[in-house]
Amino acid sequence: MEEQYQQILVRYYSDVLEENTVETFWGKTIDEEKGLYQVDNIPFYGPDFSCDDIVFAEFDSTEDCLTYRHVATPSGNTTVQVIVLKDKYNREDLYNEILYSGTEIEVCSDQYFVINVPSKTDYKNVYAILGALEEEKIIEFAEPLLSPKHSADLRQK
């Protein structure tokens, strides 16, 4: 059976943009009757879900489309937002260094991208890389959705 995907709309306040924003994402249909979809891409600007979360969405007649309502089952993944500060920095090297730590990246522009940190990845390693890059003033990063598992990773010695 072929997997089915639906485009889902979400409205929320974005700390990155400092305004209410609208974003669409792809959701893999888990149970259409129950309105359950698995988020299939990394959210750009900070809604309250991460890639692979199972969310509840329903048709909204005002929006005239399938619309996100809440997280039904969290994936344990973390979303990290990154702003690139240095204009003359090899983006490919930057992405590869971060990808090497067991993450996924979705690029929005030359100056902005988001990272999905799967729950199985040790966030301490990712955080060390991001922290070093931030200390060198190459990037700044924010964690709009840090999973409990990744929060625990940071507390381990």
JSON list of N, CA and C in Angstrom, two decimals, residues 68-148:
[
{"chain": "A", "resi": 68, "resn": "TYR", "atom": "N", "xyz": [-3.70, 21.84, 11.77]},
{"chain": "A", "resi": 68, "resn": "TYR", "atom": "CA", "xyz": [-3.09, 21.28, 12.98]},
{"chain": "A", "resi": 68, "resn": "TYR", "atom": "C", "xyz": [-3.85, 21.76, 14.22]},
{"chain": "A", "resi": 69, "resn": "ARG", "atom": "N", "xyz": [-4.06, 20.83, 15.16]},
{"chain": "A", "resi": 69, "resn": "ARG", "atom": "CA", "xyz": [-4.70, 21.17, 16.43]},
{"chain": "A", "resi": 69, "resn": "ARG", "atom": "C", "xyz": [-3.79, 20.93, 17.63]},
{"chain": "A", "resi": 70, "resn": "HIS", "atom": "N", "xyz": [-3.17, 19.72, 17.71]},
{"chain": "A", "resi": 70, "resn": "HIS", "atom": "CA", "xyz": [-2.29, 19.43, 18.85]},
{"chain": "A", "resi": 70, "resn": "HIS", "atom": "C", "xyz": [-1.45, 18.19, 18.55]},
{"chain": "A", "resi": 71, "resn": "VAL", "atom": "N", "xyz": [-0.43, 18.00, 19.39]},
{"chain": "A", "resi": 71, "resn": "VAL", "atom": "CA", "xyz": [0.42, 16.80, 19.31]},
{"chain": "A", "resi": 71, "resn": "VAL", "atom": "C", "xyz": [-0.32, 15.67, 20.02]},
{"chain": "A", "resi": 72, "resn": "ALA", "atom": "N", "xyz": [-0.48, 14.55, 19.32]},
{"chain": "A", "resi": 72, "resn": "ALA", "atom": "CA", "xyz": [-1.11, 13.38, 19.92]},
{"chain": "A", "resi": 72, "resn": "ALA", "atom": "C", "xyz": [-0.06, 12.49, 20.58]},
{"chain": "A", "resi": 73, "resn": "THR", "atom": "N", "xyz": [1.08, 12.28, 19.88]},
{"chain": "A", "resi": 73, "resn": "THR", "atom": "CA", "xyz": [2.17, 11.46, 20.40]},
{"chain": "A", "resi": 73, "resn": "THR", "atom": "C", "xyz": [3.50, 12.09, 20.01]},
{"chain": "A", "resi": 74, "resn": "PRO", "atom": "N", "xyz": [4.26, 12.59, 21.00]},
{"chain": "A", "resi": 74, "resn": "PRO", "atom": "CA", "xyz": [5.56, 13.18, 20.66]},
{"chain": "A", "resi": 74, "resn": "PRO", "atom": "C", "xyz": [6.55, 12.11, 20.22]},
{"chain": "A", "resi": 75, "resn": "SER", "atom": "N", "xyz": [7.43, 12.48, 19.30]},
{"chain": "A", "resi": 75, "resn": "SER", "atom": "CA", "xyz": [8.44, 11.54, 18.79]},
{"chain": "A", "resi": 75, "resn": "SER", "atom": "C", "xyz": [9.67, 11.47, 19.68]},
{"chain": "A", "resi": 76, "resn": "GLY", "atom": "N", "xyz": [9.88, 12.48, 20.48]},
{"chain": "A", "resi": 76, "resn": "GLY", "atom": "CA", "xyz": [11.10, 12.56, 21.27]},
{"chain": "A", "resi": 76, "resn": "GLY", "atom": "C", "xyz": [12.21, 13.29, 20.52]},
{"chain": "A", "resi": 77, "resn": "ASN", "atom": "N", "xyz": [11.89, 13.78, 19.32]},
{"chain": "A", "resi": 77, "resn": "ASN", "atom": "CA", "xyz": [12.87, 14.55, 18.53]},
{"chain": "A", "resi": 77, "resn": "ASN", "atom": "C", "xyz": [12.94, 15.98, 19.04]},
{"chain": "A", "resi": 78, "resn": "THR", "atom": "N", "xyz": [14.04, 16.64, 18.72]},
{"chain": "A", "resi": 78, "resn": "THR", "atom": "CA", "xyz": [14.25, 18.03, 19.07]},
{"chain": "A", "resi": 78, "resn": "THR", "atom": "C", "xyz": [14.41, 18.84, 17.79]},
{"chain": "A", "resi": 79, "resn": "THR", "atom": "N", "xyz": [13.89, 20.06, 17.81]},
{"chain": "A", "resi": 79, "resn": "THR", "atom": "CA", "xyz": [14.08, 20.99, 16.69]},
{"chain": "A", "resi": 79, "resn": "THR", "atom": "C", "xyz": [15.01, 22.10, 17.16]},
{"chain": "A", "resi": 80, "resn": "VAL", "atom": "N", "xyz": [16.01, 22.40, 16.32]},
{"chain": "A", "resi": 80, "resn": "VAL", "atom": "CA", "xyz": [16.95, 23.48, 16.61]},
{"chain": "A", "resi": 80, "resn": "VAL", "atom": "C", "xyz": [16.94, 24.45, 15.44]},
{"chain": "A", "resi": 81, "resn": "GLN", "atom": "N", "xyz": [16.87, 25.74, 15.75]},
{"chain": "A", "resi": 81, "resn": "GLN", "atom": "CA", "xyz": [16.91, 26.79, 14.72]},
{"chain": "A", "resi": 81, "resn": "GLN", "atom": "C", "xyz": [18.30, 27.40, 14.71]},
{"chain": "A", "resi": 82, "resn": "VAL", "atom": "N", "xyz": [18.83, 27.64, 13.50]},
{"chain": "A", "resi": 82, "resn": "VAL", "atom": "CA", "xyz": [20.19, 28.17, 13.39]},
{"chain": "A", "resi": 82, "resn": "VAL", "atom": "C", "xyz": [20.22, 29.37, 12.46]},
{"chain": "A", "resi": 83, "resn": "ILE", "atom": "N", "xyz": [20.82, 30.46, 12.94]},
{"chain": "A", "resi": 83, "resn": "ILE", "atom": "CA", "xyz": [21.07, 31.64, 12.12]},
{"chain": "A", "resi": 83, "resn": "ILE", "atom": "C", "xyz": [22.57, 31.68, 11.86]},
{"chain": "A", "resi": 84, "resn": "VAL", "atom": "N", "xyz": [22.96, 31.78, 10.59]},
{"chain": "A", "resi": 84, "resn": "VAL", "atom": "CA", "xyz": [24.37, 31.86, 10.21]},
{"chain": "A", "resi": 84, "resn": "VAL", "atom": "C", "xyz": [24.78, 33.32, 10.26]},
{"chain": "A", "resi": 85, "resn": "LEU", "atom": "N", "xyz": [25.80, 33.63, 11.05]},
{"chain": "A", "resi": 85, "resn": "LEU", "atom": "CA", "xyz": [26.25, 35.01, 11.23]},
{"chain": "A", "resi": 85, "resn": "LEU", "atom": "C", "xyz": [27.33, 35.42, 10.25]},
{"chain": "A", "resi": 86, "resn": "LYS", "atom": "N", "xyz": [28.18, 34.48, 9.86]},
{"chain": "A", "resi": 86, "resn": "LYS", "atom": "CA", "xyz": [29.30, 34.79, 8.96]},
{"chain": "A", "resi": 86, "resn": "LYS", "atom": "C", "xyz": [28.87, 34.67, 7.50]},
{"chain": "A", "resi": 87, "resn": "ASP", "atom": "N", "xyz": [29.06, 35.75, 6.74]},
{"chain": "A", "resi": 87, "resn": "ASP", "atom": "CA", "xyz": [28.70, 35.71, 5.32]},
{"chain": "A", "resi": 87, "resn": "ASP", "atom": "C", "xyz": [29.64, 34.81, 4.53]},
{"chain": "A", "resi": 88, "resn": "LYS", "atom": "N", "xyz": [30.91, 34.89, 4.85]},
{"chain": "A", "resi": 88, "resn": "LYS", "atom": "CA", "xyz": [31.90, 34.13, 4.08]},
{"chain": "A", "resi": 88, "resn": "LYS", "atom": "C", "xyz": [32.31, 32.88, 4.86]},
{"chain": "A", "resi": 89, "resn": "TYR", "atom": "N", "xyz": [31.38, 31.94, 4.93]},
{"chain": "A", "resi": 89, "resn": "TYR", "atom": "CA", "xyz": [31.64, 30.68, 5.60]},
{"chain": "A", "resi": 89, "resn": "TYR", "atom": "C", "xyz": [31.11, 29.57, 4.72]},
{"chain": "A", "resi": 90, "resn": "ASN", "atom": "N", "xyz": [31.90, 28.53, 4.54]},
{"chain": "A", "resi": 90, "resn": "ASN", "atom": "CA", "xyz": [31.51, 27.43, 3.66]},
{"chain": "A", "resi": 90, "resn": "ASN", "atom": "C", "xyz": [30.30, 26.70, 4.26]},
{"chain": "A", "resi": 91, "resn": "ARG", "atom": "N", "xyz": [29.14, 26.92, 3.65]},
{"chain": "A", "resi": 91, "resn": "ARG", "atom": "CA", "xyz": [27.89, 26.33, 4.15]},
{"chain": "A", "resi": 91, "resn": "ARG", "atom": "C", "xyz": [27.94, 24.80, 4.10]},
{"chain": "A", "resi": 92, "resn": "GLU", "atom": "N", "xyz": [28.55, 24.26, 3.06]},
{"chain": "A", "resi": 92, "resn": "GLU", "atom": "CA", "xyz": [28.63, 22.80, 2.92]},
{"chain": "A", "resi": 92, "resn": "GLU", "atom": "C", "xyz": [29.39, 22.19, 4.10]},
{"chain": "A", "resi": 93, "resn": "ASP", "atom": "N", "xyz": [30.51, 22.80, 4.48]},
{"chain": "A", "resi": 93, "resn": "ASP", "atom": "CA", "xyz": [31.28, 22.32, 5.64]},
{"chain": "A", "resi": 93, "resn": "ASP", "atom": "C", "xyz": [30.45, 22.42, 6.92]},
{"chain": "A", "resi": 94, "resn": "LEU", "atom": "N", "xyz": [29.74, 23.53, 7.06]},
{"chain": "A", "resi": 94, "resn": "LEU", "atom": "CA", "xyz": [28.89, 23.74, 8.23]},
{"chain": "A", "resi": 94, "resn": "LEU", "atom": "C", "xyz": [27.82, 22.67, 8.31]},
{"chain": "A", "resi": 95, "resn": "TYR", "atom": "N", "xyz": [27.11, 22.44, 7.23]},
{"chain": "A", "resi": 95, "resn": "TYR", "atom": "CA", "xyz": [26.05, 21.43, 7.21]},
{"chain": "A", "resi": 95, "resn": "TYR", "atom": "C", "xyz": [26.61, 20.05, 7.50]},
{"chain": "A", "resi": 96, "resn": "ASN", "atom": "N", "xyz": [27.72, 19.70, 6.85]},
{"chain": "A", "resi": 96, "resn": "ASN", "atom": "CA", "xyz": [28.31, 18.37, 7.03]},
{"chain": "A", "resi": 96, "resn": "ASN", "atom": "C", "xyz": [28.73, 18.13, 8.47]},
{"chain": "A", "resi": 97, "resn": "GLU", "atom": "N", "xyz": [29.30, 19.14, 9.11]},
{"chain": "A", "resi": 97, "resn": "GLU", "atom": "CA", "xyz": [29.72, 19.00, 10.51]},
{"chain": "A", "resi": 97, "resn": "GLU", "atom": "C", "xyz": [28.52, 18.69, 11.40]},
{"chain": "A", "resi": 98, "resn": "ILE", "atom": "N", "xyz": [27.41, 19.34, 11.14]},
{"chain": "A", "resi": 98, "resn": "ILE", "atom": "CA", "xyz": [26.20, 19.13, 11.94]},
{"chain": "A", "resi": 98, "resn": "ILE", "atom": "C", "xyz": [25.55, 17.79, 11.57]},
{"chain": "A", "resi": 99, "resn": "LEU", "atom": "N", "xyz": [25.49, 17.47, 10.29]},
{"chain": "A", "resi": 99, "resn": "LEU", "atom": "CA", "xyz": [24.88, 16.20, 9.85]},
{"chain": "A", "resi": 99, "resn": "LEU", "atom": "C", "xyz": [25.65, 15.00, 10.39]},
{"chain": "A", "resi": 100, "resn": "TYR", "atom": "N", "xyz": [26.97, 15.15, 10.52]},
{"chain": "A", "resi": 100, "resn": "TYR", "atom": "CA", "xyz": [27.82, 14.06, 11.01]},
{"chain": "A", "resi": 100, "resn": "TYR", "atom": "C", "xyz": [27.42, 13.62, 12.42]},
{"chain": "A", "resi": 101, "resn": "SER", "atom": "N", "xyz": [26.81, 14.50, 13.17]},
{"chain": "A", "resi": 101, "resn": "SER", "atom": "CA", "xyz": [26.42, 14.18, 14.55]},
{"chain": "A", "resi": 101, "resn": "SER", "atom": "C", "xyz": [25.09, 13.41, 14.62]},
{"chain": "A", "resi": 102, "resn": "GLY", "atom": "N", "xyz": [24.54, 13.00, 13.48]},
{"chain": "A", "resi": 102, "resn": "GLY", "atom": "CA", "xyz": [23.33, 12.19, 13.49]},
{"chain": "A", "resi": 102, "resn": "GLY", "atom": "C", "xyz": [22.04, 12.98, 13.41]},
{"chain": "A", "resi": 103, "resn": "THR", "atom": "N", "xyz": [22.07, 14.08, 12.67]},
{"chain": "A", "resi": 103, "resn": "THR", "atom": "CA", "xyz": [20.90, 14.95, 12.56]},
{"chain": "A", "resi": 103, "resn": "THR", "atom": "C", "xyz": [20.43, 15.05, 11.11]},
{"chain": "A", "resi": 104, "resn": "GLU", "atom": "N", "xyz": [19.36, 15.79, 10.90]},
{"chain": "A", "resi": 104, "resn": "GLU", "atom": "CA", "xyz": [18.86, 16.14, 9.57]},
{"chain": "A", "resi": 104, "resn": "GLU", "atom": "C", "xyz": [18.73, 17.66, 9.52]},
{"chain": "A", "resi": 105, "resn": "ILE", "atom": "N", "xyz": [18.92, 18.22, 8.33]},
{"chain": "A", "resi": 105, "resn": "ILE", "atom": "CA", "xyz": [18.85, 19.67, 8.17]},
{"chain": "A", "resi": 105, "resn": "ILE", "atom": "C", "xyz": [17.87, 20.01, 7.06]},
{"chain": "A", "resi": 106, "resn": "GLU", "atom": "N", "xyz": [17.13, 21.09, 7.29]},
{"chain": "A", "resi": 106, "resn": "GLU", "atom": "CA", "xyz": [16.29, 21.66, 6.24]},
{"chain": "A", "resi": 106, "resn": "GLU", "atom": "C", "xyz": [16.68, 23.14, 6.12]},
{"chain": "A", "resi": 107, "resn": "VAL", "atom": "N", "xyz": [17.14, 23.52, 4.94]},
{"chain": "A", "resi": 107, "resn": "VAL", "atom": "CA", "xyz": [17.63, 24.88, 4.70]},
{"chain": "A", "resi": 107, "resn": "VAL", "atom": "C", "xyz": [16.49, 25.77, 4.24]},
{"chain": "A", "resi": 108, "resn": "CYS", "atom": "N", "xyz": [16.38, 26.92, 4.90]},
{"chain": "A", "resi": 108, "resn": "CYS", "atom": "CA", "xyz": [15.37, 27.91, 4.52]},
{"chain": "A", "resi": 108, "resn": "CYS", "atom": "C", "xyz": [16.00, 29.00, 3.65]},
{"chain": "A", "resi": 109, "resn": "SER", "atom": "N", "xyz": [17.22, 29.42, 3.99]},
{"chain": "A", "resi": 109, "resn": "SER", "atom": "CA", "xyz": [17.95, 30.43, 3.23]},
{"chain": "A", "resi": 109, "resn": "SER", "atom": "C", "xyz": [19.44, 30.28, 3.56]},
{"chain": "A", "resi": 110, "resn": "ASP", "atom": "N", "xyz": [20.29, 31.09, 2.94]},
{"chain": "A", "resi": 110, "resn": "ASP", "atom": "CA", "xyz": [21.73, 31.06, 3.24]},
{"chain": "A", "resi": 110, "resn": "ASP", "atom": "C", "xyz": [22.00, 31.41, 4.70]},
{"chain": "A", "resi": 111, "resn": "GLN", "atom": "N", "xyz": [21.10, 32.15, 5.31]},
{"chain": "A", "resi": 111, "resn": "GLN", "atom": "CA", "xyz": [21.32, 32.62, 6.67]},
{"chain": "A", "resi": 111, "resn": "GLN", "atom": "C", "xyz": [20.53, 31.87, 7.73]},
{"chain": "A", "resi": 112, "resn": "TYR", "atom": "N", "xyz": [19.66, 30.94, 7.31]},
{"chain": "A", "resi": 112, "resn": "TYR", "atom": "CA", "xyz": [18.78, 30.30, 8.29]},
{"chain": "A", "resi": 112, "resn": "TYR", "atom": "C", "xyz": [18.48, 28.87, 7.89]},
{"chain": "A", "resi": 113, "resn": "PHE", "atom": "N", "xyz": [18.60, 27.95, 8.86]},
{"chain": "A", "resi": 113, "resn": "PHE", "atom": "CA", "xyz": [18.20, 26.57, 8.64]},
{"chain": "A", "resi": 113, "resn": "PHE", "atom": "C", "xyz": [17.75, 25.96, 9.96]},
{"chain": "A", "resi": 114, "resn": "VAL", "atom": "N", "xyz": [17.08, 24.82, 9.87]},
{"chain": "A", "resi": 114, "resn": "VAL", "atom": "CA", "xyz": [16.60, 24.12, 11.06]},
{"chain": "A", "resi": 114, "resn": "VAL", "atom": "C", "xyz": [17.17, 22.71, 11.06]},
{"chain": "A", "resi": 115, "resn": "ILE", "atom": "N", "xyz": [17.31, 22.18, 12.26]},
{"chain": "A", "resi": 115, "resn": "ILE", "atom": "CA", "xyz": [17.89, 20.86, 12.47]},
{"chain": "A", "resi": 115, "resn": "ILE", "atom": "C", "xyz": [16.86, 19.99, 13.18]},
{"chain": "A", "resi": 116, "resn": "ASN", "atom": "N", "xyz": [16.72, 18.76, 12.71]},
{"chain": "A", "resi": 116, "resn": "ASN", "atom": "CA", "xyz": [15.95, 17.75, 13.43]},
{"chain": "A", "resi": 116, "resn": "ASN", "atom": "C", "xyz": [16.95, 16.83, 14.10]},
{"chain": "A", "resi": 117, "resn": "VAL", "atom": "N", "xyz": [16.85, 16.71, 15.41]},
{"chain": "A", "resi": 117, "resn": "VAL", "atom": "CA", "xyz": [17.70, 15.80, 16.16]},
{"chain": "A", "resi": 117, "resn": "VAL", "atom": "C", "xyz": [16.82, 14.61, 16.57]},
{"chain": "A", "resi": 118, "resn": "PRO", "atom": "N", "xyz": [17.01, 13.45, 15.91]},
{"chain": "A", "resi": 118, "resn": "PRO", "atom": "CA", "xyz": [16.20, 12.27, 16.26]},
{"chain": "A", "resi": 118, "resn": "PRO", "atom": "C", "xyz": [16.41, 11.87, 17.72]},
{"chain": "A", "resi": 119, "resn": "SER", "atom": "N", "xyz": [15.39, 11.27, 18.31]},
{"chain": "A", "resi": 119, "resn": "SER", "atom": "CA", "xyz": [15.44, 10.91, 19.73]},
{"chain": "A", "resi": 119, "resn": "SER", "atom": "C", "xyz": [16.61, 9.97, 20.05]},
{"chain": "A", "resi": 120, "resn": "LYS", "atom": "N", "xyz": [17.01, 9.13, 19.10]},
{"chain": "A", "resi": 120, "resn": "LYS", "atom": "CA", "xyz": [18.11, 8.18, 19.35]},
{"chain": "A", "resi": 120, "resn": "LYS", "atom": "C", "xyz": [19.49, 8.85, 19.38]},
{"chain": "A", "resi": 121, "resn": "THR", "atom": "N", "xyz": [19.58, 10.07, 18.88]},
{"chain": "A", "resi": 121, "resn": "THR", "atom": "CA", "xyz": [20.86, 10.80, 18.82]},
{"chain": "A", "resi": 121, "resn": "THR", "atom": "C", "xyz": [21.19, 11.38, 20.19]},
{"chain": "A", "resi": 122, "resn": "ASP", "atom": "N", "xyz": [22.45, 11.28, 20.59]},
{"chain": "A", "resi": 122, "resn": "ASP", "atom": "CA", "xyz": [22.90, 11.87, 21.84]},
{"chain": "A", "resi": 122, "resn": "ASP", "atom": "C", "xyz": [23.04, 13.38, 21.62]},
{"chain": "A", "resi": 123, "resn": "TYR", "atom": "N", "xyz": [22.16, 14.14, 22.23]},
{"chain": "A", "resi": 123, "resn": "TYR", "atom": "CA", "xyz": [22.12, 15.58, 21.99]},
{"chain": "A", "resi": 123, "resn": "TYR", "atom": "C", "xyz": [23.36, 16.30, 22.53]},
{"chain": "A", "resi": 124, "resn": "LYS", "atom": "N", "xyz": [24.03, 15.68, 23.49]},
{"chain": "A", "resi": 124, "resn": "LYS", "atom": "CA", "xyz": [25.24, 16.29, 24.05]},
{"chain": "A", "resi": 124, "resn": "LYS", "atom": "C", "xyz": [26.27, 16.55, 22.94]},
{"chain": "A", "resi": 125, "resn": "ASN", "atom": "N", "xyz": [26.40, 15.61, 21.99]},
{"chain": "A", "resi": 125, "resn": "ASN", "atom": "CA", "xyz": [27.35, 15.76, 20.88]},
{"chain": "A", "resi": 125, "resn": "ASN", "atom": "C", "xyz": [26.93, 16.90, 19.94]},
{"chain": "A", "resi": 126, "resn": "VAL", "atom": "N", "xyz": [25.65, 16.95, 19.63]},
{"chain": "A", "resi": 126, "resn": "VAL", "atom": "CA", "xyz": [25.12, 18.01, 18.76]},
{"chain": "A", "resi": 126, "resn": "VAL", "atom": "C", "xyz": [25.32, 19.36, 19.43]},
{"chain": "A", "resi": 127, "resn": "TYR", "atom": "N", "xyz": [24.98, 19.43, 20.70]},
{"chain": "A", "resi": 127, "resn": "TYR", "atom": "CA", "xyz": [25.09, 20.68, 21.45]},
{"chain": "A", "resi": 127, "resn": "TYR", "atom": "C", "xyz": [26.55, 21.16, 21.51]},
{"chain": "A", "resi": 128, "resn": "ALA", "atom": "N", "xyz": [27.48, 20.24, 21.65]},
{"chain": "A", "resi": 128, "resn": "ALA", "atom": "CA", "xyz": [28.90, 20.60, 21.70]},
{"chain": "A", "resi": 128, "resn": "ALA", "atom": "C", "xyz": [29.32, 21.25, 20.38]},
{"chain": "A", "resi": 129, "resn": "ILE", "atom": "N", "xyz": [28.88, 20.69, 19.26]},
{"chain": "A", "resi": 129, "resn": "ILE", "atom": "CA", "xyz": [29.22, 21.25, 17.95]},
{"chain": "A", "resi": 129, "resn": "ILE", "atom": "C", "xyz": [28.60, 22.63, 17.79]},
{"chain": "A", "resi": 130, "resn": "LEU", "atom": "N", "xyz": [27.30, 22.74, 18.10]},
{"chain": "A", "resi": 130, "resn": "LEU", "atom": "CA", "xyz": [26.61, 24.02, 17.97]},
{"chain": "A", "resi": 130, "resn": "LEU", "atom": "C", "xyz": [27.21, 25.07, 18.91]},
{"chain": "A", "resi": 131, "resn": "GLY", "atom": "N", "xyz": [27.53, 24.66, 20.13]},
{"chain": "A", "resi": 131, "resn": "GLY", "atom": "CA", "xyz": [28.12, 25.58, 21.10]},
{"chain": "A", "resi": 131, "resn": "GLY", "atom": "C", "xyz": [29.47, 26.10, 20.63]},
{"chain": "A", "resi": 132, "resn": "ALA", "atom": "N", "xyz": [30.30, 25.23, 20.05]},
{"chain": "A", "resi": 132, "resn": "ALA", "atom": "CA", "xyz": [31.61, 25.65, 19.55]},
{"chain": "A", "resi": 132, "resn": "ALA", "atom": "C", "xyz": [31.45, 26.63, 18.38]},
{"chain": "A", "resi": 133, "resn": "LEU", "atom": "N", "xyz": [30.50, 26.33, 17.48]},
{"chain": "A", "resi": 133, "resn": "LEU", "atom": "CA", "xyz": [30.26, 27.24, 16.35]},
{"chain": "A", "resi": 133, "resn": "LEU", "atom": "C", "xyz": [29.71, 28.58, 16.82]},
{"chain": "A", "resi": 134, "resn": "GLU", "atom": "N", "xyz": [28.89, 28.56, 17.86]},
{"chain": "A", "resi": 134, "resn": "GLU", "atom": "CA", "xyz": [28.35, 29.80, 18.40]},
{"chain": "A", "resi": 134, "resn": "GLU", "atom": "C", "xyz": [29.45, 30.60, 19.09]},
{"chain": "A", "resi": 135, "resn": "GLU", "atom": "N", "xyz": [30.33, 29.91, 19.80]},
{"chain": "A", "resi": 135, "resn": "GLU", "atom": "CA", "xyz": [31.44, 30.58, 20.48]},
{"chain": "A", "resi": 135, "resn": "GLU", "atom": "C", "xyz": [32.37, 31.27, 19.46]},
{"chain": "A", "resi": 136, "resn": "GLU", "atom": "N", "xyz": [32.53, 30.65, 18.29]},
{"chain": "A", "resi": 136, "resn": "GLU", "atom": "CA", "xyz": [33.35, 31.24, 17.21]},
{"chain": "A", "resi": 136, "resn": "GLU", "atom": "C", "xyz": [32.60, 32.33, 16.45]},
{"chain": "A", "resi": 137, "resn": "LYS", "atom": "N", "xyz": [31.35, 32.60, 16.86]},
{"chain": "A", "resi": 137, "resn": "LYS", "atom": "CA", "xyz": [30.49, 33.61, 16.24]},
{"chain": "A", "resi": 137, "resn": "LYS", "atom": "C", "xyz": [30.20, 33.30, 14.77]},
{"chain": "A", "resi": 138, "resn": "ILE", "atom": "N", "xyz": [30.09, 32.01, 14.46]},
{"chain": "A", "resi": 138, "resn": "ILE", "atom": "CA", "xyz": [29.71, 31.56, 13.11]},
{"chain": "A", "resi": 138, "resn": "ILE", "atom": "C", "xyz": [28.20, 31.44, 13.03]},
{"chain": "A", "resi": 139, "resn": "ILE", "atom": "N", "xyz": [27.58, 30.99, 14.13]},
{"chain": "A", "resi": 139, "resn": "ILE", "atom": "CA", "xyz": [26.13, 30.82, 14.19]},
{"chain": "A", "resi": 139, "resn": "ILE", "atom": "C", "xyz": [25.60, 31.30, 15.52]},
{"chain": "A", "resi": 140, "resn": "GLU", "atom": "N", "xyz": [24.27, 31.44, 15.58]},
{"chain": "A", "resi": 140, "resn": "GLU", "atom": "CA", "xyz": [23.52, 31.50, 16.83]},
{"chain": "A", "resi": 140, "resn": "GLU", "atom": "C", "xyz": [22.44, 30.44, 16.68]},
{"chain": "A", "resi": 141, "resn": "PHE", "atom": "N", "xyz": [22.07, 29.79, 17.80]},
{"chain": "A", "resi": 141, "resn": "PHE", "atom": "CA", "xyz": [21.04, 28.77, 17.69]},
{"chain": "A", "resi": 141, "resn": "PHE", "atom": "C", "xyz": [20.06, 28.87, 18.85]},
{"chain": "A", "resi": 142, "resn": "ALA", "atom": "N", "xyz": [18.86, 28.33, 18.59]},
{"chain": "A", "resi": 142, "resn": "ALA", "atom": "CA", "xyz": [17.81, 28.29, 19.61]},
{"chain": "A", "resi": 142, "resn": "ALA", "atom": "C", "xyz": [17.14, 26.92, 19.55]},
{"chain": "A", "resi": 143, "resn": "GLU", "atom": "N", "xyz": [16.60, 26.52, 20.68]},
{"chain": "A", "resi": 143, "resn": "GLU", "atom": "CA", "xyz": [15.93, 25.22, 20.80]},
{"chain": "A", "resi": 143, "resn": "GLU", "atom": "C", "xyz": [14.46, 25.44, 21.12]},
{"chain": "A", "resi": 144, "resn": "PRO", "atom": "N", "xyz": [13.62, 25.69, 20.10]},
{"chain": "A", "resi": 144, "resn": "PRO", "atom": "CA", "xyz": [12.21, 25.94, 20.39]},
{"chain": "A", "resi": 144, "resn": "PRO", "atom": "C", "xyz": [11.49, 24.71, 20.95]},
{"chain": "A", "resi": 145, "resn": "LEU", "atom": "N", "xyz": [12.02, 23.53, 20.67]},
{"chain": "A", "resi": 145, "resn": "LEU", "atom": "CA", "xyz": [11.40, 22.32, 21.20]},
{"chain": "A", "resi": 145, "resn": "LEU", "atom": "C", "xyz": [12.49, 21.31, 21.55]},
{"chain": "A", "resi": 146, "resn": "LEU", "atom": "N", "xyz": [12.91, 21.33, 22.82]},
{"chain": "A", "resi": 146, "resn": "LEU", "atom": "CA", "xyz": [13.93, 20.41, 23.32]},
{"chain": "A", "resi": 146, "resn": "LEU", "atom": "C", "xyz": [13.21, 19.25, 24.01]},
{"chain": "A", "resi": 147, "resn": "SER", "atom": "N", "xyz": [13.39, 18.05, 23.49]},
{"chain": "A", "resi": 147, "resn": "SER", "atom": "CA", "xyz": [12.68, 16.89, 24.06]},
{"chain": "A", "resi": 147, "resn": "SER", "atom": "C", "xyz": [13.21, 16.56, 25.45]},
{"chain": "A", "resi": 148, "resn": "PRO", "atom": "N", "xyz": [12.40, 15.92, 26.28]},
{"chain": "A", "resi": 148, "resn": "PRO", "atom": "CA", "xyz": [12.87, 15.52, 27.61]},
{"chain": "A", "resi": 148, "resn": "PRO", "atom": "C", "xyz": [14.10, 14.61, 27.54]}
]
